[in-house]
Amino acid sequence: MAASVRMLCCSVLKNSNKHFSTTCGVRAGEKWRKEHGLSRSGTEYGPLTDLPDWSFADGRPAPPMKGQLRRKQEREVLARRIVMLSTEMDRGIEAWKEKQEEAKRMEEHKKSLLLKPKGKLLIKKL
């Protein structure tokens, strides 16, 4: 069945003067938006997606919609992850600095254990 439908569509498209494209379209303005620090598309974030669509006549805000709640939760998860990774980086940098200081102390300790020059060698060194 699917093969016969495909054959029918192909024969209709071959005989037609109109062109049919199967490639995905380029998102209009995506490059410009990225260059100006905006989202890739107009629906990712911003007032049109983040603010409520309506409010009550007496001025009370509308209850948040499912999409708004989902985006808020995603942002909270991302913020927690950023904080966690940032603290991991800080701990790693501190541990690296401590290792460097310990290596420096060990090197100085090894130098202090070396034999000291005596007699004529001490005079030449000064």
One Martini backbone bead per residue (centre of mass of N, CA, C, O) as a GRO file, in nm:
protein
  126
    1MET     BB    1   0.059   0.061  -0.023
    2ALA     BB    2   0.299   0.260   0.021
    3ALA     BB    3   0.421   0.219  -0.261
    4SER     BB    4   0.177   0.325  -0.425
    5VAL     BB    5   0.175   0.609  -0.303
    6ARG     BB    6   0.459   0.686  -0.384
    7MET     BB    7   0.421   0.653  -0.687
    8LEU     BB    8   0.194   0.859  -0.715
    9CYS     BB    9   0.347   1.105  -0.605
   10CYS     BB   10   0.582   1.099  -0.805
   11SER     BB   11   0.414   1.125  -1.065
   12VAL     BB   12   0.279   1.395  -0.994
   13LEU     BB   13   0.543   1.562  -0.950
   14LYS     BB   14   0.665   1.516  -1.234
   15ASN     BB   15   0.407   1.647  -1.393
   16SER     BB   16   0.456   1.896  -1.243
   17ASN     BB   17   0.548   2.244  -1.225
   18LYS     BB   18   0.587   2.218  -0.938
   19HIS     BB   19   0.784   2.245  -0.658
   20PHE     BB   20   0.931   2.006  -0.426
   21SER     BB   21   1.046   2.033  -0.094
   22THR     BB   22   1.249   1.844   0.164
   23THR     BB   23   1.379   2.068   0.301
   24CYS     BB   24   1.477   2.257   0.546
   25GLY     BB   25   1.419   2.548   0.674
   26VAL     BB   26   1.524   2.853   0.742
   27ARG     BB   27   1.557   3.052   1.000
   28ALA     BB   28   1.439   3.350   1.031
   29GLY     BB   29   1.690   3.551   1.178
   30GLU     BB   30   1.892   3.383   1.351
   31LYS     BB   31   2.161   3.525   1.304
   32TRP     BB   32   2.075   3.807   1.398
   33ARG     BB   33   1.990   3.731   1.685
   34LYS     BB   34   2.264   3.623   1.779
   35GLU     BB   35   2.429   3.888   1.723
   36HIS     BB   36   2.212   4.047   1.936
   37GLY     BB   37   2.147   3.846   2.190
   38LEU     BB   38   1.927   3.654   2.108
   39SER     BB   39   1.720   3.433   2.030
   40ARG     BB   40   1.668   3.212   1.780
   41SER     BB   41   1.374   3.256   1.859
   42GLY     BB   42   1.071   3.415   1.957
   43THR     BB   43   0.984   3.142   2.159
   44GLU     BB   44   1.191   3.089   2.396
   45TYR     BB   45   1.208   3.396   2.503
   46GLY     BB   46   1.020   3.636   2.677
   47PRO     BB   47   0.729   3.813   2.696
   48LEU     BB   48   0.556   3.612   2.517
   49THR     BB   49   0.635   3.355   2.711
   50ASP     BB   50   0.647   3.468   3.024
   51LEU     BB   51   0.387   3.605   3.010
   52PRO     BB   52   0.075   3.643   3.047
   53ASP     BB   53  -0.219   3.645   2.846
   54TRP     BB   54  -0.382   3.725   3.109
   55SER     BB   55  -0.633   3.899   3.315
   56PHE     BB   56  -0.813   4.024   3.538
   57ALA     BB   57  -1.027   4.293   3.569
   58ASP     BB   58  -0.914   4.363   3.874
   59GLY     BB   59  -0.578   4.279   3.831
   60ARG     BB   60  -0.533   4.001   3.859
   61PRO     BB   61  -0.348   3.745   3.808
   62ALA     BB   62  -0.287   3.485   3.635
   63PRO     BB   63  -0.243   3.176   3.622
   64PRO     BB   64  -0.013   2.970   3.557
   65MET     BB   65   0.110   2.802   3.304
   66LYS     BB   66   0.253   2.516   3.206
   67GLY     BB   67   0.490   2.641   3.048
   68GLN     BB   68   0.583   2.833   3.271
   69LEU     BB   69   0.641   2.617   3.483
   70ARG     BB   70   0.845   2.457   3.318
   71ARG     BB   71   1.050   2.688   3.269
   72LYS     BB   72   1.100   2.746   3.567
   73GLN     BB   73   1.209   2.466   3.639
   74GLU     BB   74   1.442   2.462   3.436
   75ARG     BB   75   1.587   2.711   3.555
   76GLU     BB   76   1.631   2.596   3.838
   77VAL     BB   77   1.800   2.354   3.753
   78LEU     BB   78   2.019   2.519   3.613
   79ALA     BB   79   2.102   2.689   3.859
   80ARG     BB   80   2.187   2.452   4.038
   81ARG     BB   81   2.405   2.343   3.846
   82ILE     BB   82   2.579   2.595   3.840
   83VAL     BB   83   2.641   2.605   4.141
   84MET     BB   84   2.767   2.325   4.164
   85LEU     BB   85   2.995   2.367   3.952
   86SER     BB   86   3.120   2.614   4.087
   87THR     BB   87   3.198   2.474   4.355
   88GLU     BB   88   3.374   2.259   4.226
   89MET     BB   89   3.577   2.453   4.103
   90ASP     BB   90   3.667   2.585   4.366
   91ARG     BB   91   3.766   2.324   4.501
   92GLY     BB   92   3.971   2.250   4.279
   93ILE     BB   93   4.146   2.503   4.299
   94GLU     BB   94   4.223   2.471   4.595
   95ALA     BB   95   4.355   2.191   4.567
   96TRP     BB   96   4.569   2.280   4.363
   97LYS     BB   97   4.705   2.494   4.540
   98GLU     BB   98   4.784   2.301   4.768
   99LYS     BB   99   4.964   2.120   4.594
  100GLN     BB  100   5.162   2.340   4.509
  101GLU     BB  101   5.253   2.416   4.796
  102GLU     BB  102   5.350   2.134   4.878
  103ALA     BB  103   5.562   2.107   4.654
  104LYS     BB  104   5.726   2.353   4.744
  105ARG     BB  105   5.792   2.256   5.030
  106MET     BB  106   5.938   1.997   4.943
  107GLU     BB  107   6.160   2.136   4.779
  108GLU     BB  108   6.273   2.304   5.015
  109HIS     BB  109   6.335   2.062   5.196
  110LYS     BB  110   6.535   1.924   5.005
  111LYS     BB  111   6.735   2.165   4.995
  112SER     BB  112   6.792   2.165   5.307
  113LEU     BB  113   6.927   1.861   5.298
  114LEU     BB  114   7.158   1.949   5.166
  115LEU     BB  115   7.472   2.001   5.130
  116LYS     BB  116   7.702   2.217   5.253
  117PRO     BB  117   7.929   2.437   5.200
  118LYS     BB  118   8.288   2.435   5.262
  119GLY     BB  119   8.510   2.664   5.300
  120LYS     BB  120   8.618   2.752   4.995
  121LEU     BB  121   8.332   2.724   4.864
  122LEU     BB  122   8.197   2.942   5.040
  123ILE     BB  123   8.372   3.181   4.945
  124LYS     BB  124   8.313   3.157   4.636
  125LYS     BB  125   8.004   3.195   4.657
  126LEU     BB  126   8.026   3.493   4.782
   0.00000   0.00000   0.00000
